[in-house]
Coordinates of C-alpha atoms in Angstrom, one line a residue:
M12 CA 0.0 0.0 -0.1
V13 CA 2.8 2.4 0.9
G14 CA 4.6 1.6 -2.4
N15 CA 1.2 2.3 -4.4
N16 CA 0.9 5.5 -2.5
V17 CA 4.5 6.7 -3.5
L18 CA 3.9 5.6 -7.0
K19 CA 0.5 7.7 -7.1
G20 CA 2.6 10.7 -5.6
V21 CA 5.3 10.2 -8.5
F22 CA 2.7 10.3 -11.0
L23 CA 0.8 13.3 -9.6
V24 CA 4.2 15.5 -9.1
G25 CA 5.6 14.5 -12.4
L26 CA 2.3 15.5 -14.2
G27 CA 2.4 18.7 -12.3
A28 CA 5.9 19.5 -13.2
A29 CA 5.2 18.7 -16.9
S30 CA 2.4 21.0 -17.0
Y31 CA 4.5 23.6 -15.5
G32 CA 7.1 22.9 -18.2
M33 CA 4.4 23.5 -21.1
L34 CA 3.5 26.7 -19.7
A35 CA 6.0 29.2 -21.0
T36 CA 5.7 28.0 -24.4
F37 CA 2.0 28.9 -24.4
V38 CA 2.8 32.2 -23.0
K39 CA 5.3 32.8 -25.7
L40 CA 2.6 31.9 -28.3
A41 CA 0.0 34.3 -26.8
Y42 CA 2.5 37.0 -27.0
K43 CA 2.9 36.3 -30.8
D44 CA -0.9 36.3 -31.2
T45 CA -2.9 39.5 -32.1
S46 CA -6.2 40.7 -30.5
S47 CA -9.4 41.6 -32.2
Q48 CA -8.0 45.3 -31.9
G49 CA -5.1 44.4 -33.9
L50 CA -2.6 44.3 -31.0
N51 CA -0.2 41.8 -29.5
Y52 CA -1.3 40.6 -26.1
T53 CA 0.7 42.2 -23.2
P54 CA 2.0 40.4 -20.1
A55 CA -0.7 42.1 -18.2
E56 CA -3.5 40.9 -20.1
V57 CA -2.0 37.2 -20.2
I58 CA -1.3 37.2 -16.2
V59 CA -4.6 38.8 -15.5
A60 CA -6.6 36.3 -17.4
Q61 CA -4.5 33.4 -16.0
F62 CA -5.4 34.4 -12.4
V63 CA -8.9 35.3 -13.0
I64 CA -10.0 32.1 -14.8
G65 CA -7.7 29.9 -12.5
I66 CA -9.5 31.5 -9.4
L67 CA -12.9 30.7 -11.0
I68 CA -12.0 27.0 -11.9
V69 CA -10.6 26.4 -8.3
L70 CA -13.8 27.8 -6.7
G71 CA -15.6 25.5 -8.8
I72 CA -13.5 22.6 -7.6
N73 CA -13.8 23.7 -3.9
A74 CA -17.6 23.8 -4.1
F75 CA -17.6 20.3 -5.8
Q76 CA -15.6 19.0 -2.9
K77 CA -17.9 20.8 -0.2
H78 CA -20.9 19.4 -1.8
R79 CA -19.2 15.8 -2.1
K80 CA -17.9 15.9 1.5
G81 CA -20.2 17.9 3.3
N82 CA -19.1 18.7 6.9
D83 CA -16.0 16.5 6.6
V84 CA -14.0 19.1 4.7
V85 CA -11.6 21.0 7.2
K86 CA -12.2 24.8 6.6
A87 CA -9.2 27.2 6.6
S88 CA -9.1 29.3 9.7
S89 CA -8.6 33.2 9.2
T90 CA -5.0 32.9 10.1
D91 CA -4.5 30.1 7.3
I92 CA -6.2 32.3 5.0
K93 CA -3.9 35.2 5.8
K94 CA -0.8 33.2 5.7
L95 CA -1.7 31.5 2.5
M96 CA -2.7 34.9 0.7
L97 CA 0.6 36.3 2.0
V98 CA 2.4 33.3 0.4
G99 CA 0.4 33.8 -2.7
T100 CA 1.7 37.2 -3.3
S101 CA 5.2 35.5 -4.2
T102 CA 3.2 33.5 -6.4
G103 CA 1.9 36.5 -8.4
L104 CA 5.3 38.0 -8.5
T105 CA 6.7 34.6 -10.0
S106 CA 4.3 34.6 -12.9
I107 CA 5.0 38.5 -13.3
F108 CA 8.7 38.2 -13.6
Y109 CA 8.9 34.8 -15.3
Y110 CA 6.4 36.2 -18.1
L111 CA 8.1 39.2 -18.5
A112 CA 11.5 37.5 -18.8
V113 CA 10.4 35.2 -21.7
K114 CA 9.7 38.4 -23.7
F115 CA 13.4 39.3 -23.8
I116 CA 15.0 35.9 -23.5
P117 CA 14.2 32.4 -25.2
V118 CA 11.9 30.0 -23.3
S119 CA 14.8 27.4 -23.0
I120 CA 17.2 29.8 -21.3
G121 CA 14.1 31.4 -19.0
I122 CA 13.5 28.0 -17.6
V123 CA 17.2 27.5 -16.7
L124 CA 17.3 30.7 -14.7
L125 CA 14.0 29.7 -13.1
M126 CA 15.7 26.5 -11.8
Q127 CA 18.2 28.7 -9.9
T128 CA 15.8 27.9 -7.0
V129 CA 18.0 25.0 -6.3
W130 CA 20.9 27.0 -5.0
M131 CA 18.7 30.0 -3.8
G132 CA 16.6 27.4 -1.7
V133 CA 20.1 26.3 0.0
F134 CA 21.0 29.7 0.8
L135 CA 17.7 30.6 2.2
E136 CA 17.7 27.5 4.4
M137 CA 21.1 28.5 5.6
F138 CA 19.9 32.0 6.4
L139 CA 16.6 31.0 8.2
E140 CA 18.2 27.9 10.1
K141 CA 21.4 29.9 10.9
K142 CA 23.6 26.7 10.0
L143 CA 26.0 26.1 7.2
P144 CA 24.8 23.7 4.3
S145 CA 26.3 20.1 4.2
K146 CA 29.4 19.5 1.7
I147 CA 27.0 17.8 -0.5
K148 CA 24.7 20.8 -0.8
V149 CA 27.7 23.0 -1.6
F150 CA 29.0 20.6 -4.3
A151 CA 25.3 20.4 -5.8
V152 CA 25.1 24.2 -6.1
L153 CA 28.5 24.3 -7.9
I154 CA 27.1 21.7 -10.4
V155 CA 23.9 23.8 -10.7
L156 CA 26.0 27.1 -11.3
F157 CA 28.3 25.3 -13.9
G158 CA 25.2 23.7 -15.5
T159 CA 23.6 27.2 -15.5
A160 CA 26.6 28.5 -17.5
L161 CA 26.1 25.8 -20.0
G162 CA 22.3 25.9 -20.1
T163 CA 22.3 29.6 -21.0
N164 CA 25.2 29.2 -23.5
L165 CA 27.2 31.4 -21.6
F166 CA 30.5 30.3 -23.0
S167 CA 29.5 30.8 -26.6
K168 CA 31.2 33.8 -28.3
S169 CA 28.0 34.4 -30.3
I170 CA 25.6 34.8 -27.1
D171 CA 23.5 37.8 -27.2
L172 CA 21.4 37.5 -24.0
D173 CA 19.1 40.7 -23.1
W174 CA 20.0 41.6 -19.5
R175 CA 16.5 42.4 -18.7
G176 CA 15.4 38.8 -19.1
V177 CA 18.4 37.5 -17.2
V178 CA 17.5 39.8 -14.2
L179 CA 13.8 39.2 -14.5
G180 CA 14.4 35.5 -14.8
L181 CA 16.6 35.5 -11.7
L182 CA 13.9 37.5 -9.7
A183 CA 11.4 34.8 -10.8
A184 CA 13.5 32.1 -9.3
A185 CA 13.9 34.2 -6.0
S186 CA 10.1 34.6 -5.9
F187 CA 9.4 30.8 -6.8
T188 CA 12.0 29.9 -3.9
T189 CA 9.9 31.9 -1.5
T190 CA 6.7 30.2 -2.7
M191 CA 8.1 26.6 -2.4
F192 CA 9.6 27.3 1.0
A193 CA 6.6 28.9 2.7
A194 CA 3.8 26.7 0.9
N195 CA 5.5 23.5 2.3
K196 CA 4.8 24.8 5.9
V197 CA 1.6 26.7 5.8
A198 CA -1.9 25.4 6.3
L199 CA -1.0 21.9 5.6
S200 CA -4.2 20.4 7.3
I201 CA -6.6 21.6 4.6
S202 CA -7.3 20.5 1.4
S203 CA -4.9 21.3 -1.8
A204 CA -7.8 23.1 -3.6
Q205 CA -8.4 25.3 -0.5
R206 CA -4.7 26.2 -0.5
S207 CA -4.7 27.0 -4.1
L208 CA -7.5 29.3 -3.8
Y209 CA -6.1 31.5 -1.3
M210 CA -2.7 31.4 -2.5
L211 CA -4.4 32.6 -6.1
L212 CA -6.3 35.1 -4.3
G213 CA -3.1 36.7 -2.8
G214 CA -1.5 36.5 -5.9
I215 CA -4.2 38.2 -7.9
I216 CA -3.7 41.4 -5.8
V217 CA -0.3 41.8 -6.9
V218 CA -1.2 41.0 -10.5
F219 CA -3.9 43.7 -10.6
V220 CA -1.5 46.4 -9.3
F221 CA 1.0 45.3 -12.1
A222 CA -1.7 45.5 -14.8
L223 CA -2.6 48.9 -13.5
L224 CA 0.8 50.1 -13.5
T225 CA 1.9 48.6 -17.0
Q226 CA -1.3 48.3 -19.3
K227 CA -1.0 51.3 -21.5
T228 CA -3.5 50.2 -24.1
P229 CA -7.3 49.4 -23.7
F230 CA -7.5 45.7 -22.0
N231 CA -8.1 43.1 -24.7
F232 CA -10.7 41.0 -23.1
D233 CA -10.5 38.1 -26.0
I234 CA -7.4 37.1 -24.2
F235 CA -9.7 35.3 -21.7
Y236 CA -11.0 32.6 -24.3
K237 CA -8.3 32.7 -26.8
W238 CA -5.2 31.9 -24.4
G239 CA -6.6 32.6 -20.7
I240 CA -8.3 29.2 -20.4
L241 CA -5.2 27.0 -21.5
I242 CA -2.6 29.2 -19.5
A243 CA -4.8 29.1 -16.5
L244 CA -5.2 25.2 -16.6
F245 CA -1.5 24.8 -16.9
G246 CA -0.4 27.5 -14.9
T247 CA -2.8 28.1 -11.8
V248 CA -5.0 25.0 -11.8
I249 CA -3.5 21.6 -12.6
P250 CA 0.2 22.1 -11.5
P251 CA -0.6 23.4 -7.8
L252 CA -3.1 20.8 -7.2
L253 CA -1.0 17.9 -8.5
L254 CA 1.9 19.2 -6.5
N255 CA 0.0 19.8 -3.4
A256 CA -1.6 16.3 -3.6
G257 CA 1.5 14.4 -4.9
F258 CA 4.3 15.9 -2.5
P259 CA 2.8 14.5 0.9
L260 CA 2.9 10.9 -0.7
T261 CA 6.3 11.2 -2.1
G262 CA 8.0 13.3 0.4
I263 CA 10.2 16.4 -0.3
G264 CA 13.3 14.6 -1.4
L265 CA 11.7 12.3 -4.0
G266 CA 9.1 14.9 -5.0
S267 CA 12.1 17.5 -5.8
I268 CA 13.7 14.9 -8.0
V269 CA 10.5 14.2 -9.9
S270 CA 9.5 17.9 -10.1
A271 CA 12.8 18.5 -12.2
L272 CA 10.9 17.2 -15.1
E273 CA 9.8 20.5 -15.6
L274 CA 13.1 21.6 -17.1
P275 CA 13.3 19.0 -19.8
V276 CA 10.0 19.4 -20.7
S277 CA 9.9 23.3 -21.0
V278 CA 13.2 23.0 -23.3
M279 CA 11.6 20.3 -25.3
M280 CA 8.4 22.3 -25.9
A281 CA 10.5 25.3 -26.8
F282 CA 12.6 23.3 -29.3
I283 CA 9.6 21.7 -30.8
I284 CA 6.8 24.1 -31.0
L285 CA 8.8 27.5 -30.8
N286 CA 11.6 26.2 -33.1
E287 CA 14.2 27.6 -30.5
N288 CA 17.8 26.8 -31.0
V289 CA 19.1 24.3 -28.3
V290 CA 22.8 23.6 -28.8
F291 CA 24.3 20.5 -27.2
T292 CA 26.2 22.2 -24.6
Q293 CA 22.8 23.5 -23.3
W294 CA 21.5 19.8 -23.0
I295 CA 24.5 19.0 -20.8
G296 CA 23.9 22.0 -18.6
I297 CA 20.2 20.9 -18.2
I298 CA 21.4 17.5 -17.4
L299 CA 23.8 18.7 -14.7
I300 CA 21.0 20.7 -13.1
I301 CA 18.9 17.6 -12.9
L302 CA 21.8 15.6 -11.6
A303 CA 22.4 18.0 -9.0
I304 CA 18.7 18.0 -7.8
V305 CA 18.9 14.3 -7.6
L306 CA 22.3 14.3 -5.7
M307 CA 21.1 16.8 -3.1
N308 CA 17.6 14.8 -2.3
V309 CA 18.9 11.3 -2.6
K310 CA 21.4 12.3 0.2
F311 CA 18.3 13.6 2.1
R312 CA 16.4 10.5 1.7
K313 CA 19.3 8.4 3.1
K314 CA 19.5 10.3 6.5

């Protein structure tokens, strides 16, 4: 029975990570599309549509669960709601930074920058717990940094990366690190659907502020049905629900390894659908980052 639960968790986490991996390609396609007004869709329009539709879908899931289970559903306390909404602001910032990043740099490089959560998580843990990381963590961080240099094609003489995309990609990684670290510690007694809902409600506050500050043209509402549903499903509905349901079954170590599937899926989608050029050294860098994640978490599982 335990083995079946772990296998189920691996499937849920893997599917959630793969969904996240597809997301940036859909966002990039949305940017290339034009609205009924003849204008390209903006990051503000894409992110607002994603969060609004995501919240509506997750509201429906919560209503269904409440109807099916009745009084058996553990309700979130006001403290839980406040904490989850606060964590959700970093979720909103992650989307904003990442979606802005892929406007300036290829998706295949954007996802490598997002995966800097590996070493950022080590530093955050060191800061909060006030103790030095183990030698295996330090070694893994060095592998990630070298893999990142290869994955972003940094050693190529012909590289021409927009610095704005690089900075935004690293900011997305920092926000995502905060989200992952906090989400694994807040309101774990309530359902994943409730946790997703309140985090989205916190995130949409940041998203609305961003939209108000950056949207210079009339809002193109056709984004909601042209790309909003697809991006919401793969960005705010499917991955959080699957990851929140899968991680308790796999544990953090195995779950982190399986979630690394996001990286090759994202690069493959960009390579196949967006026709992005991904050279051999970049694939080596991606493999090194995945190996570093495995190395860190296999060590944890042995302790």
